[in-house]
Short mmCIF file of C-alpha atoms and ligand atoms in Angstrom, two decimals:
data_model
loop_
_atom_site.label_atom_id
_atom_site.label_comp_id
_atom_site.label_asym_id
_atom_site.label_seq_id
_atom_site.Cartn_x
_atom_site.Cartn_y
_atom_site.Cartn_z
CA MET I 5 -51.42 12.36 7.25
CA PRO I 6 -48.02 13.81 5.90
CA ARG I 7 -45.37 11.48 4.65
CA ARG I 8 -42.92 12.36 7.23
CA SER I 9 -45.08 12.16 9.91
CA LEU I 10 -46.19 8.73 8.98
CA PHE I 11 -42.36 7.68 8.40
CA LEU I 12 -41.39 9.05 12.00
CA LYS I 13 -44.57 7.20 13.68
CA VAL I 14 -43.24 3.77 11.42
CA PHE I 15 -39.96 4.58 12.57
CA GLY I 16 -40.61 5.01 15.86
CA THR I 17 -42.70 2.19 16.35
CA ALA I 18 -40.13 0.06 14.87
CA SER I 19 -36.98 1.30 16.35
CA PHE I 20 -39.03 0.86 19.92
CA THR I 21 -40.07 -2.52 19.43
CA ILE I 22 -36.45 -3.66 17.95
CA VAL I 23 -35.10 -2.08 21.39
CA ALA I 24 -37.68 -3.90 23.80
CA VAL I 25 -37.09 -7.19 21.87
CA LEU I 26 -33.35 -6.73 22.33
CA TYR I 27 -33.46 -6.09 26.14
CA VAL I 28 -36.04 -8.74 26.81
CA ALA I 29 -33.75 -11.69 24.56
CA LEU I 30 -30.38 -10.28 26.57
CA ILE I 31 -32.15 -10.68 29.49
CA VAL I 32 -33.11 -14.13 28.73
CA ALA I 33 -29.49 -14.82 27.47
CA VAL I 34 -27.97 -13.46 30.45
CA PHE I 35 -29.78 -15.43 32.97
CA ARG I 36 -30.06 -18.58 31.09
CA ASN I 37 -26.36 -19.79 31.66
CA ASP I 38 -26.46 -22.86 34.07
CA ASP I 39 -24.20 -24.52 31.31
CA LYS I 40 -21.89 -21.92 30.90
CA PRO I 41 -18.76 -22.46 33.47
CA LEU I 42 -17.69 -18.93 34.11
CA THR I 43 -21.36 -17.29 34.83
CA THR I 44 -21.55 -15.06 37.44
CA LEU I 45 -25.41 -15.75 37.49
CA ALA I 46 -25.57 -19.32 38.77
CA PRO I 47 -24.56 -19.26 42.37
CA LYS I 48 -23.49 -22.71 43.53
CA GLY I 49 -22.28 -21.90 47.12
CA VAL I 50 -23.18 -19.54 50.14
CA ASN I 51 -20.96 -16.57 49.16
CA ALA I 52 -21.80 -16.61 45.60
CA GLN I 53 -25.78 -16.73 46.68
CA THR I 54 -25.12 -13.63 49.07
CA ILE I 55 -23.75 -11.83 45.92
CA GLN I 56 -26.41 -13.05 43.86
CA ASN I 57 -29.20 -11.83 46.52
CA LEU I 58 -27.91 -8.36 45.95
CA VAL I 59 -27.44 -8.22 42.44
CA ALA I 60 -30.96 -10.02 41.10
CA PRO I 61 -32.92 -7.32 42.82
CA VAL I 62 -30.95 -4.39 41.48
CA PHE I 63 -31.15 -6.10 37.88
CA GLY I 64 -34.81 -5.99 38.64
CA VAL I 65 -34.99 -2.15 39.69
CA ALA I 66 -32.63 -0.88 36.73
CA GLY I 67 -34.80 -3.03 34.48
CA VAL I 68 -38.04 -1.25 35.63
CA ILE I 69 -36.21 1.96 35.32
CA PHE I 70 -34.93 1.29 32.07
CA VAL I 71 -38.59 0.44 30.60
CA ALA I 72 -39.86 3.38 32.40
CA VAL I 73 -37.10 6.12 31.12
CA PHE I 74 -37.32 4.84 27.81
CA GLY I 75 -40.99 4.49 27.41
CA ALA I 76 -41.38 7.89 29.03
CA VAL I 77 -38.83 9.28 26.06
CA LEU I 78 -40.23 7.47 23.30
CA TYR I 79 -43.56 8.28 24.28
CA ILE I 80 -42.58 11.91 24.81
CA ALA I 81 -40.71 11.91 21.34
CA TRP I 82 -44.00 10.67 19.98
CA ARG I 83 -46.38 12.84 21.47
CA PHE I 84 -44.70 16.05 21.14
CA ARG I 85 -43.34 15.58 18.01
CA ASP I 86 -43.11 18.59 15.10
CA ARG I 87 -46.59 18.30 13.45
CA ASP I 88 -45.96 20.77 10.77
CA ASP I 89 -48.78 22.68 11.93
CA ASP I 90 -50.16 25.85 13.87
CA THR I 91 -50.28 23.37 17.17
CA PRO I 92 -48.73 25.55 19.98
CA MET I 93 -45.62 24.81 21.94
CA PRO I 94 -46.66 22.55 25.11
CA SER I 95 -46.42 23.79 28.43
CA GLN I 96 -42.62 24.22 29.91
CA VAL I 97 -41.50 22.27 32.91
CA HIS I 98 -37.97 24.40 33.05
CA GLY I 99 -37.79 25.30 36.84
CA ASN I 100 -40.55 23.30 38.06
CA SER I 101 -39.44 22.64 41.62
CA VAL I 102 -41.40 19.63 42.47
CA LEU I 103 -40.31 17.45 39.19
CA GLU I 104 -36.43 18.63 39.63
CA VAL I 105 -36.59 17.91 43.31
CA GLY I 106 -38.38 14.45 42.46
CA TRP I 107 -35.86 13.22 39.71
CA THR I 108 -33.11 14.36 41.87
CA ALA I 109 -34.38 12.68 45.07
CA LEU I 110 -35.81 9.50 43.88
CA PRO I 111 -32.45 8.06 42.25
CA ALA I 112 -30.40 9.34 45.57
CA LEU I 113 -32.67 7.50 47.72
CA ILE I 114 -32.48 4.57 45.07
CA LEU I 115 -28.59 4.80 45.26
CA ALA I 116 -28.45 4.94 49.38
CA ALA I 117 -30.79 1.77 49.67
CA ILE I 118 -28.38 -0.35 47.27
CA ALA I 119 -25.57 1.46 49.22
CA VAL I 120 -27.07 -0.03 52.52
CA PHE I 121 -27.48 -3.58 50.98
CA THR I 122 -24.13 -3.84 49.29
CA VAL I 123 -22.21 -2.87 52.61
CA ILE I 124 -24.25 -5.38 54.30
CA THR I 125 -23.39 -7.81 51.49
CA ILE I 126 -19.71 -6.75 51.76
CA ILE I 127 -19.52 -7.35 55.61
CA LYS I 128 -21.41 -10.88 55.46
CA LEU I 129 -18.50 -11.96 52.80
CA GLU I 130 -15.67 -10.63 55.34
CA GLN I 131 -17.09 -12.97 58.03
CA ARG I 132 -14.92 -15.85 58.44
CA SER I 133 -15.89 -19.45 60.11
CA ASP I 134 -13.74 -20.46 63.02
CA ASP I 135 -13.94 -24.54 61.73
CA ALA I 136 -13.20 -23.17 58.20
CA LEU I 137 -10.47 -25.09 56.37
CA ALA I 138 -7.46 -23.05 55.90
CA VAL I 139 -5.54 -22.68 52.44
CA ARG I 140 -2.84 -20.33 51.08
CA VAL I 141 -3.23 -19.49 47.69
CA TYR I 142 -0.38 -18.19 45.81
CA GLY I 143 -0.95 -16.80 42.18
CA GLN I 144 2.42 -17.47 40.16
CA GLN I 145 3.27 -16.66 36.30
CA TRP I 146 0.97 -18.98 35.17
CA TRP I 147 -0.35 -21.29 37.37
CA TRP I 148 -1.66 -21.48 41.17
CA SER I 149 -0.39 -22.85 44.62
CA TYR I 150 -2.40 -24.15 47.23
CA GLN I 151 -1.23 -24.84 50.58
CA TYR I 152 -3.59 -26.57 53.11
CA ASP I 153 -3.12 -26.04 57.06
CA ILE I 154 -4.84 -29.71 57.54
CA ASP I 155 -3.72 -29.55 61.31
CA GLY I 156 -5.06 -26.38 62.05
CA ASP I 157 -2.02 -24.97 63.61
CA GLY I 158 -1.74 -21.72 61.31
CA SER I 159 1.11 -23.10 59.55
CA TYR I 160 1.09 -24.18 56.08
CA ASP I 161 4.06 -26.24 56.21
CA GLY I 162 3.74 -28.50 59.41
CA GLN I 163 3.09 -31.95 59.99
CA GLY I 164 0.60 -33.50 57.31
CA ASP I 165 0.13 -30.27 55.55
CA ILE I 166 -0.21 -30.37 51.78
CA THR I 167 0.84 -28.50 48.93
CA THR I 168 -0.58 -28.73 45.34
CA ALA I 169 -1.33 -26.67 42.35
CA ASN I 170 -3.95 -25.36 39.80
CA GLU I 171 -6.58 -27.90 41.15
CA LEU I 172 -8.29 -26.88 44.86
CA VAL I 173 -10.01 -29.61 46.14
CA ILE I 174 -12.29 -28.94 49.00
CA PRO I 175 -14.84 -30.38 51.17
CA ALA I 176 -18.60 -29.59 49.93
CA GLY I 177 -20.69 -27.93 52.87
CA ARG I 178 -17.64 -26.54 54.61
CA GLU I 179 -16.05 -23.27 54.33
CA VAL I 180 -12.81 -22.89 53.00
CA SER I 181 -10.88 -19.95 54.38
CA LEU I 182 -8.32 -18.61 51.60
CA THR I 183 -5.03 -16.06 52.14
CA ILE I 184 -4.05 -14.95 49.04
CA SER I 185 -0.75 -13.46 47.85
CA SER I 186 1.38 -13.82 44.88
CA HIS I 187 5.16 -14.63 44.37
CA ASP I 188 5.57 -12.30 41.20
CA VAL I 189 2.96 -9.84 39.81
CA ILE I 190 -0.55 -8.88 40.83
CA HIS I 191 -3.04 -11.76 39.99
CA SER I 192 -6.71 -12.29 40.85
CA PHE I 193 -8.67 -15.26 42.16
CA TRP I 194 -11.95 -16.02 40.72
CA ILE I 195 -14.38 -18.97 40.91
CA PRO I 196 -17.32 -17.68 40.19
CA ALA I 197 -19.84 -20.29 41.22
CA LEU I 198 -18.23 -19.67 44.47
CA ASN I 199 -17.61 -16.61 45.20
CA GLY I 200 -16.10 -13.11 43.77
CA LYS I 201 -13.07 -12.02 42.87
CA LYS I 202 -10.10 -11.36 45.04
CA ASP I 203 -6.49 -10.08 43.88
CA ALA I 204 -3.56 -11.66 44.66
CA VAL I 205 -1.13 -8.71 45.60
CA PRO I 206 2.50 -9.49 46.01
CA GLY I 207 3.77 -8.78 49.87
CA MET I 208 0.09 -8.59 51.06
CA ASP I 209 -2.27 -11.28 52.18
CA SER I 210 -6.16 -10.86 51.18
CA TYR I 211 -8.70 -13.12 53.00
CA TRP I 212 -11.39 -14.74 51.08
CA LYS I 213 -13.58 -17.65 51.37
CA ILE I 214 -15.41 -20.02 49.06
CA GLU I 215 -17.86 -22.59 49.69
CA ALA I 216 -19.74 -25.27 47.47
CA ASP I 217 -23.13 -26.38 48.85
CA GLN I 218 -22.61 -29.80 46.61
CA PRO I 219 -19.73 -31.81 45.28
CA GLY I 220 -19.13 -30.74 41.59
CA VAL I 221 -16.47 -29.37 39.24
CA TYR I 222 -16.29 -25.27 39.43
CA MET I 223 -14.19 -23.43 37.00
CA GLY I 224 -12.39 -20.17 37.40
CA GLN I 225 -9.82 -17.91 35.91
CA CYS I 226 -7.22 -15.24 36.79
CA THR I 227 -8.94 -12.19 36.25
CA GLU I 228 -5.76 -9.62 36.30
CA PHE I 229 -3.40 -8.88 33.68
CA CYS I 230 -0.40 -10.82 34.79
CA GLY I 231 1.80 -11.07 31.50
CA LEU I 232 1.99 -13.53 28.60
CA SER I 233 -0.09 -16.07 29.64
CA HIS I 234 -2.89 -14.22 31.73
CA ALA I 235 -5.60 -15.98 29.68
CA ASN I 236 -3.56 -19.40 30.33
CA MET I 237 -4.03 -19.16 34.05
CA ARG I 238 -7.14 -20.97 34.74
CA MET I 239 -8.06 -22.86 38.03
CA VAL I 240 -10.40 -25.60 38.42
CA VAL I 241 -12.01 -26.38 42.12
CA ARG I 242 -13.16 -29.90 42.76
CA ALA I 243 -15.55 -30.13 45.79
CA VAL I 244 -16.02 -33.54 47.36
CA GLU I 245 -17.92 -35.17 49.95
CA PRO I 246 -16.15 -34.58 53.30
CA ALA I 247 -15.47 -38.52 53.47
CA GLN I 248 -13.75 -38.42 49.84
CA PHE I 249 -12.21 -34.99 51.13
CA ASP I 250 -10.70 -37.26 54.03
CA ASP I 251 -9.07 -39.84 51.32
CA TRP I 252 -8.09 -37.18 49.16
CA VAL I 253 -6.30 -35.56 51.99
CA ALA I 254 -4.66 -39.19 53.07
CA ASN I 255 -3.35 -39.62 49.95
CA GLN I 256 -1.65 -36.40 49.26
CA GLN I 257 0.39 -36.83 52.42
CA ARG I 258 1.84 -39.66 51.17
CA PRO I 259 5.40 -39.12 49.68
CA ALA I 260 5.90 -40.27 46.16
CA ARG I 261 6.85 -44.14 45.65
CA SER I 262 9.83 -44.98 43.93
CA PRO I 263 9.35 -46.89 40.44
CA GLU I 264 10.38 -50.26 40.20
CA PRO I 265 14.37 -50.63 39.50
CA GLY I 266 14.86 -51.12 35.82
CA SER I 267 11.74 -49.84 34.60
CA LEU I 268 11.35 -46.97 32.09
CA ALA I 269 9.40 -45.16 35.16
CA ALA I 270 12.95 -45.29 37.11
CA ALA I 271 14.74 -44.24 34.16
CA GLY I 272 12.26 -41.53 33.66
CA GLU I 273 13.00 -40.71 37.26
CA ALA I 274 16.66 -40.19 36.88
CA GLN I 275 15.74 -38.05 34.02
CA PHE I 276 13.34 -36.18 36.36
CA GLY I 277 16.43 -35.88 38.69
CA ASN I 278 18.49 -34.25 36.31
CA LEU I 279 16.26 -32.02 34.36
CA CYS I 280 12.82 -31.11 36.42
CA ALA I 281 13.88 -31.13 40.17
CA GLN I 282 15.66 -27.68 40.16
CA CYS I 283 12.17 -26.15 39.92
CA HIS I 284 9.69 -29.21 40.84
CA VAL I 285 9.00 -30.74 43.96
CA VAL I 286 8.24 -34.11 44.27
CA ASN I 287 7.44 -34.96 48.10
CA GLY I 288 9.96 -38.20 49.40
CA LYS I 289 12.25 -37.84 46.42
CA PHE I 290 13.33 -34.69 44.95
CA GLU I 291 12.52 -31.92 48.14
CA LYS I 292 12.60 -28.26 48.31
CA ALA I 293 16.01 -27.28 48.60
CA LYS I 294 16.76 -25.56 51.81
CA GLU I 295 19.33 -22.93 50.02
CA THR I 296 19.55 -22.93 46.33
CA PRO I 297 21.07 -19.87 44.64
CA PRO I 298 19.17 -18.13 42.29
CA PRO I 299 17.80 -18.49 39.62
CA LEU I 300 17.08 -22.14 39.99
CA LEU I 301 14.63 -22.55 43.10
CA SER I 302 12.92 -25.76 43.68
CA GLY I 303 9.19 -25.06 44.25
CA VAL I 304 8.76 -22.15 41.51
CA ALA I 305 6.82 -24.54 39.95
CA PRO I 306 3.82 -27.14 40.63
CA ASP I 307 4.72 -29.61 43.22
CA LEU I 308 4.12 -32.76 41.44
CA THR I 309 3.97 -35.00 44.01
CA HIS I 310 0.58 -36.08 43.15
CA LEU I 311 0.33 -35.05 39.72
CA MET I 312 -1.84 -37.81 38.59
CA THR I 313 -4.61 -37.06 41.02
CA ARG I 314 -5.42 -33.84 39.18
CA GLY I 315 -7.65 -33.73 35.64
CA THR I 316 -5.42 -30.85 34.25
CA PHE I 317 -1.82 -29.44 33.71
CA ALA I 318 0.03 -26.49 32.99
CA GLY I 319 -2.17 -24.05 34.81
CA SER I 320 -5.25 -26.19 34.10
CA ILE I 321 -5.19 -25.61 30.13
CA PHE I 322 -4.43 -28.57 29.27
CA ASN I 323 -6.39 -32.10 29.98
CA LEU I 324 -4.36 -34.88 31.80
CA TYR I 325 -7.33 -37.04 31.38
CA TYR I 326 -9.87 -37.55 28.97
CA PRO I 327 -13.29 -35.72 30.38
CA GLN I 328 -16.11 -37.23 31.02
CA GLN I 329 -18.39 -36.96 27.99
CA PRO I 330 -20.74 -34.20 28.87
CA GLY I 331 -24.41 -35.55 29.11
CA ALA I 332 -23.06 -39.49 28.70
CA PRO I 333 -25.43 -41.54 30.98
CA VAL I 334 -22.42 -43.94 31.88
CA PRO I 335 -18.86 -42.54 32.05
CA THR I 336 -17.83 -41.81 28.39
CA PRO I 337 -14.35 -40.21 27.68
CA GLY I 338 -15.14 -37.01 25.78
CA ASP I 339 -12.56 -35.16 23.75
CA PRO I 340 -9.28 -34.55 25.67
CA THR I 341 -9.09 -31.25 23.77
CA ASP I 342 -12.01 -29.95 25.00
CA VAL I 343 -10.74 -27.72 27.82
CA SER I 344 -14.33 -26.49 28.47
CA THR I 345 -14.65 -29.75 29.80
CA PRO I 346 -11.96 -30.72 32.55
CA GLY I 347 -10.32 -33.84 32.42
CA ASP I 348 -11.72 -36.30 34.84
CA PRO I 349 -9.21 -38.04 37.15
CA GLY I 350 -12.03 -40.22 38.47
CA ASP I 351 -10.47 -42.65 41.68
CA ALA I 352 -7.25 -41.00 40.58
CA LEU I 353 -8.02 -38.36 42.88
CA PHE I 354 -7.83 -40.54 45.79
CA GLY I 355 -4.76 -42.31 44.60
CA GLY I 356 -6.68 -44.93 42.78
CA THR I 357 -6.95 -45.71 38.89
CA SER I 358 -9.02 -43.64 36.66
CA ALA I 359 -11.78 -44.69 34.70
CA TYR I 360 -10.69 -42.12 31.97
CA PRO I 361 -7.27 -42.96 29.65
CA VAL I 362 -4.68 -40.29 30.42
CA ASN I 363 -4.24 -37.71 27.68
CA ARG I 364 -0.46 -38.80 26.87
CA VAL I 365 -0.51 -37.11 23.44
CA THR I 366 -0.91 -33.71 25.03
CA LEU I 367 1.43 -34.57 28.11
CA GLU I 368 4.03 -35.38 25.42
CA ALA I 369 3.48 -32.42 23.17
CA TRP I 370 4.07 -30.18 26.62
CA LEU I 371 7.07 -31.66 27.32
CA ARG I 372 8.54 -31.45 23.62
CA ASN I 373 8.07 -27.77 23.56
CA PRO I 374 6.43 -26.20 26.43
CA PRO I 375 6.58 -22.66 25.27
CA ALA I 376 4.94 -23.46 21.78
CA MET I 377 2.04 -24.48 23.58
CA LYS I 378 1.65 -21.97 26.26
CA PRO I 379 3.49 -18.23 25.77
CA ALA I 380 6.03 -17.82 28.53
CA ALA I 381 9.18 -16.19 29.20
CA ALA I 382 11.26 -19.17 30.24
CA THR I 383 14.56 -17.40 29.90
CA GLN I 384 13.38 -15.22 33.07
CA GLN I 385 12.09 -18.10 35.03
CA ARG I 386 8.60 -17.49 34.23
CA GLY I 387 7.10 -20.78 32.76
CA MET I 388 8.57 -24.28 31.34
CA PRO I 389 11.31 -23.98 29.16
CA ASN I 390 11.74 -26.00 26.44
CA LEU I 391 14.75 -28.56 27.29
CA GLY I 392 15.24 -30.10 23.84
CA LEU I 393 14.50 -33.50 25.08
CA SER I 394 14.80 -36.55 22.78
CA GLU I 395 11.62 -38.68 22.51
CA GLN I 396 13.19 -41.68 24.51
CA GLN I 397 13.41 -38.82 27.53
CA ILE I 398 9.95 -37.92 26.59
CA ASP I 399 8.71 -41.76 27.18
CA GLU I 400 10.61 -42.35 30.36
CA LEU I 401 9.43 -39.16 31.90
CA VAL I 402 5.90 -39.65 31.07
CA ALA I 403 6.23 -42.88 32.56
CA TYR I 404 7.40 -41.45 35.41
CA LEU I 405 4.97 -38.90 35.81
CA GLU I 406 2.47 -41.45 35.64
CA THR I 407 3.30 -42.93 38.73
CA LEU I 408 3.04 -39.78 40.72
CA LYS I 409 -0.36 -40.76 42.17
CU1 CUA C 523 -2.31 -14.35 36.72
CU2 CUA C 523 -3.83 -12.97 35.16
#
C-alpha cells in the first residue's frame, strides 16, 4: 500500500473516532447536569417538562441524523478516495431526481413535524389555569420586584396583597401566573427548572407561568442585557408546601414592628428614615410616598419590610444568611460567599428564627460601598449609591435591618 493511502486511512479513522468520542462525551456532559443550577435539561415543574418533552426527541432525531450524515461523509471520503491508480470515476449522481427529491423532501418533512409539535408546546405554555396564584413581576436595574394578588381581585395593591423583591416564594404544586413588565429597560425572566424565558418589556405586559412539582430552591438569571449589572441580576424561587406558603403570606402581610426604644436598632431605624426611606419601603413605618418629586422616588428600590425572610440580597448575588452546606446530613452552615448556593433563611422565611447565622460581614460591606460590590450607575438612580456611612451608622442600620423579619 502506498504511504500516502496508509496515512489517509490512519488519519481518517483517527478523526472519525475522535469526533465520535467527543460527540458522545458532549451528550453525556449535557444530560448529566442535575447539580447545575441553571441547566435547561432538568425540569422540576410541569411547564419545563412540557418543553423537555419537545426538546428531547428533537435532540434524538438530530443525533441520529448527525451520526448518519457524518458516517456517510467519512465512508464516502474513504471509499472513493484518490487511489493513485487507474480506477475509473465512480458513477455520478448529479441530476438523479429520486435522490434530489429525497434529500429535499425528507428534511422538509422532519422540520414540518417539529413545527407541529412546537406549536402544540407553545399553545400548552400559553394556557392559564383559573385558580393560579397571580404575581406581577417588574424587572428593574438590577433586581426583580414581585407583587402578589393574594385576595384574587385582579389588583396587586389591595387589602392583604404583598410586595417583595428578588426571591419569589411560591406554593409547590400550584400554577403561578406571572404578569411581567419592566420599569426601565428590557430584562428577561428565566427560571430554567420551571419554564423558559419571558422578556420584561417596559410599557408592555407579558404573561407567563411557572409551577414547581416539589418544594425546593430554583435559581434564575436575567437573560437580556440590561446595563452594567445585567450579570448581577439573579433570581431565586423558593417553592414551599402549600401550608407553609400560607404561613409565609401571613408573615408578609404583617407591617414591620418598631424596635425597642433606646436600642441600637432604634437608632438604625432613625438612620433608615433619613438615608434609605427615600427609595426603600418598610410597610407600617416608611411607606411608599404618594407624590414624591423625582428623582427621589420611594419604591424604586427593593421593599425591605421583610428583608430577613430572604436568603439573599442585592439582586440575589450575596447571601444574607449562611447557606446549608451542600450534602451535609444535618443543617450545617456552608460558605456564605459561595453564591452558587443561596443563603438559607430557614424558619426566618416564615418570620421565625433561622438555624443559620446572618452573613453580617457581607451586609456591612455592602452598606460601606455598594457600587464597589455591584457595578451601578447610582448618580442616575440606578443601583444603590455609596452614602459614605460611618461604621457607627452601619452598625445601627444592620441592627435595624435584622429586625425586619
Ligand atoms: Cu436585567 Cu439583564
